[in-house]
Each structure stands twice: as structure tokens, then as C-alpha cells.
Amino acid sequence: MAKSTTAKPPANRPAPALIVLLALPLLGLAVAAALILNDARAAAAPPTPAAVTAPPLQSLPNLVDAQVIDFTLPSLNGGQIALNSYRGRPIFLNFWATWCEPCQRELPAFQAFTAEQAVLEDGAVVLAVNLGETREAVQTYLRSVGVNNIPVLLDENGDVSDQYGVFNLPVTFVIDRDGYVRQPHYGEMTTADLAAYLEGL
């Protein structure tokens, strides 16, 4: 009886199933490495900043040469003060905050100007509207810098600032004796600015 001549696979050649089983873990490691590298690249990339734009000019109220927008706000020293209670006097309506450096620098000029005008009948007044801070924070700051003669109002929720189109600090609106806004001044106000605006009225 003849023996079978079927060839046997060489003993040193791995079976296909074994190759697949060995390749799967390597493939998994390669995928994991690719994911880790991708995450690292994403973390290294700086985030894209959100776009910031100033409000368009047409969205701001047209205040110049118009009657003031009257309002009543809490006074720093208690009670309420209405803007129209100063009708008949030139008014420098200032919007400010304690964290604003130009606001800090202009306070001594306002204090000196207020003291100078206080001795005059119907002298000009600086009315400082604080934007968004608490009574305690404003009182503490003003005590620390020795400012105590400027009428300060509290616009904690920003409603009045919005009505006047305030989007940056400081800003001061120059108002004449008849209650008309004559000039907005954006940025720090100096004693020379105050004198010049007052003379212009």
C-alpha cells in the first residue's frame, strides 16, 4: 500500500491565525499613540480668542446738543439723587470705577475743582457715577485716597451707563445750565480740561 504524499507545512512557518492574533495588540498600540499625539498637538495650540468689538456708533444714544437723560440713583452717602436736581448749574457727569487707572488719576482734579466751585453761587458740580461696584467697595477706596467732597452715585446694575452709551471708562459728559449735553470727554479729565470746558459753556 502506497504512502500518502500530502506535503506538510514547514515546522518553522507560523499559522495565519497566530499572525492575526499577534498583529491586533500592535495595531491597538499604534492607534493609541496616534490619539495621544493628536491630543498633545491640540493642547499645545493656543485657543482662538473670541471676537471683541466696540458697539457701533449708530447704536449709541445721540446725546450731544440734546436734553440730558434724567435719572435717579442711590447716593454713596445715603438717599437718592436725581440728575435734574442740579439744573441751573454746569454739570460734569462722570462715569468711573475704582479699578480704572485713568479714573483714579482724575479724582484729585475733580476734588480740587469741586472745592473751588463750592464757594461760588450756582458753581459747577462734578457728579461721579460709579459703575457696577458696591457701596462698601467705593467707600473704602475713596477713604483710602482721601476723596470726600465729590457727589458719588451708584449705578450697580449699569442701567444709567447703558442709557448714556458708556462702553469704556472714564467718560465725562459736559452739561450746560439748561440741561443740554454739550460735549462728551472720553478718557482722563485734567484740571485744565475742566477749566476749558467750563469757559466754553
CSV table of C-alpha atoms in Angstrom, one decimal, residues 36-196:
chain,number,residue,atom,x,y,z
A,36,ILE,CA,-2.2,60.7,22.3
A,37,LEU,CA,-0.1,62.7,19.8
A,38,ASN,CA,-3.2,64.4,18.4
A,39,ASP,CA,-4.3,65.4,21.9
A,40,ALA,CA,-0.9,66.8,22.7
A,41,ARG,CA,-0.9,68.9,19.5
A,42,ALA,CA,-4.4,70.2,20.3
A,43,ALA,CA,-3.3,71.2,23.8
A,44,ALA,CA,-0.2,73.0,22.6
A,45,ALA,CA,-2.2,75.1,20.1
A,46,PRO,CA,-3.2,78.5,21.6
A,47,PRO,CA,-7.0,78.9,21.9
A,48,THR,CA,-8.7,81.1,19.4
A,49,PRO,CA,-9.8,84.3,21.2
A,50,ALA,CA,-13.4,85.3,21.0
A,51,ALA,CA,-14.0,88.3,18.8
A,52,VAL,CA,-14.5,91.6,20.7
A,53,THR,CA,-16.0,94.6,19.0
A,54,ALA,CA,-17.0,98.0,20.3
A,55,PRO,CA,-20.6,98.9,19.9
A,56,PRO,CA,-21.4,100.5,16.5
A,57,LEU,CA,-21.8,104.3,16.7
A,58,GLN,CA,-25.3,104.2,15.5
A,59,SER,CA,-26.3,102.0,18.5
A,60,LEU,CA,-25.2,104.7,21.0
A,61,PRO,CA,-27.7,107.4,22.0
A,62,ASN,CA,-27.3,110.7,20.3
A,63,LEU,CA,-26.7,112.9,23.3
A,64,VAL,CA,-24.7,115.9,22.1
A,65,ASP,CA,-26.8,119.0,22.0
A,66,ALA,CA,-29.8,117.1,23.4
A,67,GLN,CA,-31.5,117.3,26.7
A,68,VAL,CA,-29.9,115.1,29.4
A,69,ILE,CA,-31.5,111.8,30.1
A,70,ASP,CA,-32.7,112.3,33.6
A,71,PHE,CA,-32.2,109.6,36.2
A,72,THR,CA,-32.3,109.0,40.0
A,73,LEU,CA,-29.7,106.8,41.7
A,74,PRO,CA,-28.7,105.9,45.2
A,75,SER,CA,-26.1,108.3,46.7
A,76,LEU,CA,-22.9,106.9,48.2
A,77,ASN,CA,-23.8,108.8,51.5
A,78,GLY,CA,-27.4,107.6,51.6
A,79,GLY,CA,-30.7,108.7,50.0
A,80,GLN,CA,-31.3,109.2,46.3
A,81,ILE,CA,-30.1,112.0,43.9
A,82,ALA,CA,-31.8,113.0,40.6
A,83,LEU,CA,-29.7,114.5,37.9
A,84,ASN,CA,-32.2,117.2,37.3
A,85,SER,CA,-31.8,118.4,40.9
A,86,TYR,CA,-28.6,120.1,39.6
A,87,ARG,CA,-30.5,122.0,36.8
A,88,GLY,CA,-29.2,125.6,36.6
A,89,ARG,CA,-25.6,124.6,37.3
A,90,PRO,CA,-22.9,123.3,34.9
A,91,ILE,CA,-22.5,119.6,35.4
A,92,PHE,CA,-19.6,117.3,34.7
A,93,LEU,CA,-21.3,113.9,34.6
A,94,ASN,CA,-18.5,111.4,35.1
A,95,PHE,CA,-18.7,107.6,34.8
A,96,TRP,CA,-16.0,105.8,36.6
A,97,ALA,CA,-14.9,102.7,38.7
A,98,THR,CA,-12.2,102.2,41.4
A,99,TRP,CA,-10.3,99.6,39.3
A,100,CYS,CA,-9.9,102.1,36.3
A,101,GLU,CA,-6.4,103.7,36.4
A,102,PRO,CA,-7.4,106.9,34.4
A,103,CYS,CA,-10.4,107.2,36.8
A,104,GLN,CA,-8.1,107.1,39.8
A,105,ARG,CA,-5.8,109.7,38.3
A,106,GLU,CA,-8.6,112.2,37.6
A,107,LEU,CA,-10.1,112.1,41.1
A,108,PRO,CA,-7.7,114.7,42.6
A,109,ALA,CA,-8.6,117.1,39.8
A,110,PHE,CA,-12.3,116.6,40.5
A,111,GLN,CA,-11.7,117.1,44.2
A,112,ALA,CA,-9.8,120.3,43.7
A,113,PHE,CA,-12.4,121.6,41.1
A,114,THR,CA,-15.3,120.8,43.4
A,115,ALA,CA,-13.7,122.7,46.3
A,116,GLU,CA,-13.1,125.6,44.0
A,117,GLN,CA,-16.7,125.7,42.7
A,118,ALA,CA,-18.3,125.1,46.1
A,119,VAL,CA,-17.7,128.7,47.2
A,120,LEU,CA,-19.5,130.1,44.1
A,121,GLU,CA,-23.2,130.6,43.8
A,122,ASP,CA,-24.5,128.1,41.3
A,123,GLY,CA,-21.0,126.8,40.7
A,124,ALA,CA,-20.3,123.8,38.6
A,125,VAL,CA,-20.6,120.3,40.0
A,126,VAL,CA,-18.9,117.0,39.3
A,127,LEU,CA,-21.3,114.2,39.6
A,128,ALA,CA,-19.4,110.9,39.7
A,129,VAL,CA,-21.5,107.8,38.7
A,130,ASN,CA,-19.7,104.6,39.8
A,131,LEU,CA,-20.4,101.7,37.5
A,132,GLY,CA,-21.1,98.3,38.9
A,133,GLU,CA,-19.5,98.4,42.4
A,134,THR,CA,-20.9,98.1,45.8
A,135,ARG,CA,-21.3,100.9,48.3
A,136,GLU,CA,-18.7,99.4,50.6
A,137,ALA,CA,-16.1,99.0,47.9
A,138,VAL,CA,-16.5,102.6,46.7
A,139,GLN,CA,-16.4,104.0,50.3
A,140,THR,CA,-13.3,102.0,51.2
A,141,TYR,CA,-11.5,103.2,48.1
A,142,LEU,CA,-12.4,106.9,48.4
A,143,ARG,CA,-11.3,106.8,52.1
A,144,SER,CA,-8.0,105.3,51.1
A,145,VAL,CA,-7.3,108.1,48.6
A,146,GLY,CA,-8.7,111.0,50.7
A,147,VAL,CA,-11.5,112.0,48.3
A,148,ASN,CA,-14.6,113.1,50.2
A,149,ASN,CA,-16.2,116.1,48.6
A,150,ILE,CA,-17.5,114.7,45.2
A,151,PRO,CA,-21.1,113.6,45.0
A,152,VAL,CA,-21.0,109.9,44.1
A,153,LEU,CA,-23.9,107.9,42.8
A,154,LEU,CA,-24.1,104.1,42.5
A,155,ASP,CA,-25.1,102.5,39.2
A,156,GLU,CA,-24.7,99.0,40.4
A,157,ASN,CA,-26.6,97.3,37.6
A,158,GLY,CA,-25.4,99.6,34.8
A,159,ASP,CA,-28.8,100.8,33.7
A,160,VAL,CA,-27.9,104.5,33.6
A,161,SER,CA,-24.5,103.8,32.0
A,162,ASP,CA,-26.3,101.9,29.2
A,163,GLN,CA,-28.7,104.8,28.7
A,164,TYR,CA,-25.7,107.1,28.2
A,165,GLY,CA,-23.9,104.6,25.8
A,166,VAL,CA,-21.0,104.1,28.2
A,167,PHE,CA,-18.8,101.3,26.9
A,168,ASN,CA,-15.4,102.4,28.3
A,169,LEU,CA,-14.2,104.3,31.4
A,170,PRO,CA,-13.8,107.0,32.2
A,171,VAL,CA,-16.1,109.2,30.2
A,172,THR,CA,-17.5,112.6,31.3
A,173,PHE,CA,-20.4,114.4,29.8
A,174,VAL,CA,-20.3,118.2,29.9
A,175,ILE,CA,-23.8,119.6,30.6
A,176,ASP,CA,-24.8,123.3,30.5
A,177,ARG,CA,-27.0,125.2,32.9
A,178,ASP,CA,-30.1,124.5,30.8
A,179,GLY,CA,-29.6,120.7,31.0
A,180,TYR,CA,-28.2,120.1,27.5
A,181,VAL,CA,-25.2,117.8,26.9
A,182,ARG,CA,-22.6,119.9,25.1
A,183,GLN,CA,-19.6,117.6,24.9
A,184,PRO,CA,-18.5,114.1,25.8
A,185,HIS,CA,-15.0,113.7,27.1
A,186,TYR,CA,-13.5,110.2,26.7
A,187,GLY,CA,-10.6,109.4,28.9
A,188,GLU,CA,-8.9,111.1,31.8
A,189,MET,CA,-10.0,114.7,32.7
A,190,THR,CA,-7.5,117.2,34.0
A,191,THR,CA,-7.9,120.5,35.8
A,192,ALA,CA,-7.1,122.3,32.6
A,193,ASP,CA,-9.8,120.3,30.7
A,194,LEU,CA,-12.4,121.2,33.4
A,195,ALA,CA,-11.5,124.9,33.2
A,196,ALA,CA,-11.6,124.9,29.4
